[in-house]
Structures are given as structure tokens and as C-alpha cells.
Amino acid sequence: MVEIATSLLSLDTENVTKDIYNLEVAHTDYIHIDVMDGKFVEKDTEKRMFDYTNQIKAISNIPIDVHFMVEDIKKQLEMYIPFMPNCITFHYEACKNKEEVFHYINKIKEEEIKVGIAISPKTKLETIYEFLPFIHMVLMMTVEPGKGGQQLIPETLEKIKLLYDYRNEKKLEFNIEADGGINLETISSIKQVGVDIAVVGSAITKSSDYKQTIELLKS
Ligand code: DX5
Ligand code: ZN
């Protein structure tokens, strides 16, 4: 059964408390927080996402799945580690070299927080093979990072299948998360290639009934 991480990126609301409550009632497995710095990607969601995370921590126990689309990972870790999210994922493409990747993997694990590495559609799978034994999750972008409401890029499905097969072949343990353009039309292909956690933004937050949409995505 695929788990659902609801992304709040496309949420346009005056009353985020009500939306968090509705997501709790709708049994989203995680809330996905898209931190964008206006440098790694064009949009800047730093303040909004920090406020959302504060609110979630104040009123809910839904596990938080943080997705850094930022250049300054160190700065964002200082802001998000205190929230003790379930998982913090950073982009391979934001790191200068493999030493930096390992540095952040260890830093996040030292805080007893799960660590994920995200790769964009154009990044080759082989570039992250050496990190896989040390991380809890791989976030496979199925759209170009930076905004919600995009179409899923079909070529990324083949890449996810390769990762799934590689994990089984090497008997590794990490979760596979897919992110971008996932909705009631594309969810079956996502399940077919072995995704464990599907990030869904606009298909949920723009729907009139969160609970029904999440049940349909999971069924
Ligand atoms: C895009 C974000 C995704 C996005 C998903 O850069 O990482 O999490 O919010 O939104 P949808 O589901 O609308 O593509
Ligand atoms: Zn995301």
C-alpha cells in the first residue's frame, strides 16, 4: 500500500489550521513541507513553510516530511532540526561534492532524524548509488523542482523502476518517494514502479474532499 505525503505548496488558505485538521481527519500519512530559497529554485517559500511547520507542530502529530530545495542546507537544518521532523531530504544537486553529501547525511542522522536524498529528473541514478546504504529515503522528482501543479515526466518512471530493482539486487533498505504531478490519473503508474511514498500536492489541496481523494489515491 502506497503512503501519501500531502504537499502544502499549492495550499492557498487563510486558515491553515483548518486545512491541517482536515488533513489529519483525511489520514494523510505525512505532511510534505517544500522549502524553497529562491536560489536553488525560483520560488521562495521559506517563511510560509516555516510558519506552516510551526502550526503543524502546535496542533497535530502528523509526521513531517521536509523537502529542501535550497542551496544553504546548513542554514535550513538549523531552522528545521528543532522541529524534529520524521525525515529531512536535501538535493544531491545542491552539494559541491560527495564529502558534503556525507556530512549532511551524518549531521541529520546524529539528530535521530531520518535522512533522504532528492534527485531531479535529469540527474543520473548512478550519482547517488554510493550514498544509498547510509540513507532512509530517496526522493525521486517526477517533475522539475520548483512549483506545484506540473505534469509528471513519464521518463522518470523508468528511473524509479531501475532504483527499485537496484535496491532489491543490493538488498538495501531505503524507502522510495516520488514527488510531482501525482494524481488520480498517474498514481497507478507510480504504484507499478514500486514507490513506497507518493507526494501529492495540488491533486489533494485543490480537491473539495481531502479524505475522499486520499482514499482514492491509496485504493
Ligand atoms: C515541487 C515540490 C512538490 C510539489 C508537488 O518542487 O517538490 O512537492 O509541491 O505538487 P503537485 O502534486 O501539485 O505536483
Ligand atoms: Zn516536494
PDB file of N, CA and C and ligand atoms in Angstrom, residues 7-10 32 34 36 41 67 69 91 139 141 143-150 179-182 199-203, ligand 1:
ATOM      1  N   SER A   7       1.647  17.524   0.010  1.00  0.00           N
ATOM      2  CA  SER A   7       2.456  18.756  -0.080  1.00  0.00           C
ATOM      3  C   SER A   7       1.557  19.977   0.078  1.00  0.00           C
ATOM      4  N   LEU A   8       1.994  20.922   0.909  1.00  0.00           N
ATOM      5  CA  LEU A   8       1.206  22.147   1.158  1.00  0.00           C
ATOM      6  C   LEU A   8       1.581  23.268   0.190  1.00  0.00           C
ATOM      7  N   LEU A   9       2.445  22.992  -0.787  1.00  0.00           N
ATOM      8  CA  LEU A   9       2.941  24.068  -1.654  1.00  0.00           C
ATOM      9  C   LEU A   9       1.812  24.832  -2.338  1.00  0.00           C
ATOM     10  N   SER A  10       0.802  24.107  -2.825  1.00  0.00           N
ATOM     11  CA  SER A  10      -0.269  24.764  -3.594  1.00  0.00           C
ATOM     12  C   SER A  10      -1.445  25.174  -2.717  1.00  0.00           C
ATOM     13  N   HIS A  32       4.072  17.047   3.676  1.00  0.00           N
ATOM     14  CA  HIS A  32       5.312  17.315   2.934  1.00  0.00           C
ATOM     15  C   HIS A  32       5.530  18.817   2.873  1.00  0.00           C
ATOM     16  N   ASP A  34       7.662  21.845   1.479  1.00  0.00           N
ATOM     17  CA  ASP A  34       8.582  22.195   0.376  1.00  0.00           C
ATOM     18  C   ASP A  34       9.279  23.509   0.658  1.00  0.00           C
ATOM     19  N   MET A  36      11.733  26.260  -0.273  1.00  0.00           N
ATOM     20  CA  MET A  36      12.407  26.777  -1.467  1.00  0.00           C
ATOM     21  C   MET A  36      13.028  28.129  -1.125  1.00  0.00           C
ATOM     22  N   VAL A  41      15.823  27.015  -6.520  1.00  0.00           N
ATOM     23  CA  VAL A  41      14.667  27.125  -7.426  1.00  0.00           C
ATOM     24  C   VAL A  41      14.156  28.567  -7.327  1.00  0.00           C
ATOM     25  N   HIS A  67      11.290  18.707   2.571  1.00  0.00           N
ATOM     26  CA  HIS A  67      11.991  18.627   1.281  1.00  0.00           C
ATOM     27  C   HIS A  67      12.707  19.953   1.045  1.00  0.00           C
ATOM     28  N   MET A  69      14.653  22.423  -1.079  1.00  0.00           N
ATOM     29  CA  MET A  69      15.088  22.806  -2.419  1.00  0.00           C
ATOM     30  C   MET A  69      15.843  24.131  -2.227  1.00  0.00           C
ATOM     31  N   HIS A  91      18.743  18.045  -1.698  1.00  0.00           N
ATOM     32  CA  HIS A  91      19.049  17.704  -3.086  1.00  0.00           C
ATOM     33  C   HIS A  91      20.539  17.399  -3.265  1.00  0.00           C
ATOM     34  N   LEU A 139      14.258  10.527  -2.696  1.00  0.00           N
ATOM     35  CA  LEU A 139      13.126  11.287  -3.242  1.00  0.00           C
ATOM     36  C   LEU A 139      13.377  11.467  -4.733  1.00  0.00           C
ATOM     37  N   MET A 141      12.333  13.032  -7.981  1.00  0.00           N
ATOM     38  CA  MET A 141      11.484  14.090  -8.537  1.00  0.00           C
ATOM     39  C   MET A 141      10.893  13.614  -9.852  1.00  0.00           C
ATOM     40  N   VAL A 143       8.847  15.703 -11.463  1.00  0.00           N
ATOM     41  CA  VAL A 143       8.746  16.977 -12.194  1.00  0.00           C
ATOM     42  C   VAL A 143      10.033  17.743 -11.884  1.00  0.00           C
ATOM     43  N   GLU A 144      10.274  18.833 -12.662  1.00  0.00           N
ATOM     44  CA  GLU A 144      11.401  19.708 -12.313  1.00  0.00           C
ATOM     45  C   GLU A 144      11.061  20.381 -10.981  1.00  0.00           C
ATOM     46  N   PRO A 145      11.966  20.364 -10.003  1.00  0.00           N
ATOM     47  CA  PRO A 145      11.630  21.004  -8.722  1.00  0.00           C
ATOM     48  C   PRO A 145      11.331  22.494  -8.907  1.00  0.00           C
ATOM     49  N   GLY A 146      10.416  23.006  -8.086  1.00  0.00           N
ATOM     50  CA  GLY A 146      10.213  24.460  -8.088  1.00  0.00           C
ATOM     51  C   GLY A 146       8.779  24.904  -8.052  1.00  0.00           C
ATOM     52  N   LYS A 147       7.848  24.061  -8.528  1.00  0.00           N
ATOM     53  CA  LYS A 147       6.465  24.507  -8.385  1.00  0.00           C
ATOM     54  C   LYS A 147       5.490  23.323  -8.416  1.00  0.00           C
ATOM     55  N   GLY A 148       4.255  23.607  -7.918  1.00  0.00           N
ATOM     56  CA  GLY A 148       3.234  22.564  -7.902  1.00  0.00           C
ATOM     57  C   GLY A 148       2.440  22.597  -9.193  1.00  0.00           C
ATOM     58  N   GLY A 149       1.544  21.621  -9.343  1.00  0.00           N
ATOM     59  CA  GLY A 149       0.610  21.624 -10.470  1.00  0.00           C
ATOM     60  C   GLY A 149       1.224  21.311 -11.819  1.00  0.00           C
ATOM     61  N   GLN A 150       2.433  20.724 -11.848  1.00  0.00           N
ATOM     62  CA  GLN A 150       3.062  20.360 -13.136  1.00  0.00           C
ATOM     63  C   GLN A 150       2.651  18.962 -13.572  1.00  0.00           C
ATOM     64  N   ASP A 179       7.745  12.475  -6.288  1.00  0.00           N
ATOM     65  CA  ASP A 179       7.253  13.810  -5.962  1.00  0.00           C
ATOM     66  C   ASP A 179       7.043  14.669  -7.206  1.00  0.00           C
ATOM     67  N   GLY A 180       5.745  14.940  -7.488  1.00  0.00           N
ATOM     68  CA  GLY A 180       5.469  15.906  -8.562  1.00  0.00           C
ATOM     69  C   GLY A 180       4.545  15.334  -9.622  1.00  0.00           C
ATOM     70  N   GLY A 181       3.398  15.989  -9.784  1.00  0.00           N
ATOM     71  CA  GLY A 181       2.467  15.581 -10.850  1.00  0.00           C
ATOM     72  C   GLY A 181       1.736  14.290 -10.566  1.00  0.00           C
ATOM     73  N   ILE A 182       1.664  13.915  -9.272  1.00  0.00           N
ATOM     74  CA  ILE A 182       0.981  12.652  -8.939  1.00  0.00           C
ATOM     75  C   ILE A 182      -0.474  12.970  -8.593  1.00  0.00           C
ATOM     76  N   VAL A 199       4.262  11.743  -2.968  1.00  0.00           N
ATOM     77  CA  VAL A 199       3.972  13.125  -2.574  1.00  0.00           C
ATOM     78  C   VAL A 199       2.882  13.639  -3.514  1.00  0.00           C
ATOM     79  N   VAL A 200       1.794  14.128  -2.926  1.00  0.00           N
ATOM     80  CA  VAL A 200       0.694  14.653  -3.743  1.00  0.00           C
ATOM     81  C   VAL A 200       0.342  16.042  -3.212  1.00  0.00           C
ATOM     82  N   GLY A 201       0.400  17.032  -4.090  1.00  0.00           N
ATOM     83  CA  GLY A 201       0.098  18.407  -3.681  1.00  0.00           C
ATOM     84  C   GLY A 201      -1.255  18.844  -4.194  1.00  0.00           C
ATOM     85  N   SER A 202      -1.261  19.447  -5.368  1.00  0.00           N
ATOM     86  CA  SER A 202      -2.496  20.081  -5.876  1.00  0.00           C
ATOM     87  C   SER A 202      -3.660  19.096  -6.022  1.00  0.00           C
ATOM     88  N   ALA A 203      -3.360  17.844  -6.354  1.00  0.00           N
ATOM     89  CA  ALA A 203      -4.471  16.879  -6.537  1.00  0.00           C
ATOM     90  C   ALA A 203      -5.258  16.703  -5.239  1.00  0.00           C
TER      91      ALA A 203
HETATM   92  C1  DX5 B   1       7.812  20.653  -6.375  1.00  0.00           C
HETATM   93  C2  DX5 B   1       7.592  20.075  -4.974  1.00  0.00           C
HETATM   94  C3  DX5 B   1       6.453  19.093  -4.941  1.00  0.00           C
HETATM   95  C4  DX5 B   1       5.118  19.717  -5.392  1.00  0.00           C
HETATM   96  C5  DX5 B   1       4.103  18.629  -5.654  1.00  0.00           C
HETATM   97  O1  DX5 B   1       9.077  21.256  -6.433  1.00  0.00           O
HETATM   98  O2  DX5 B   1       8.741  19.409  -4.513  1.00  0.00           O
HETATM   99  O3  DX5 B   1       6.329  18.559  -3.620  1.00  0.00           O
HETATM  100  O4  DX5 B   1       4.654  20.571  -4.369  1.00  0.00           O
HETATM  101  O5  DX5 B   1       2.943  19.284  -6.071  1.00  0.00           O
HETATM  102  P1  DX5 B   1       2.000  18.626  -7.192  1.00  0.00           P
HETATM  103  O6  DX5 B   1       1.493  17.341  -6.577  1.00  0.00           O
HETATM  104  O7  DX5 B   1       0.918  19.671  -7.370  1.00  0.00           O
HETATM  105  O8  DX5 B   1       2.842  18.380  -8.400  1.00  0.00           O
END
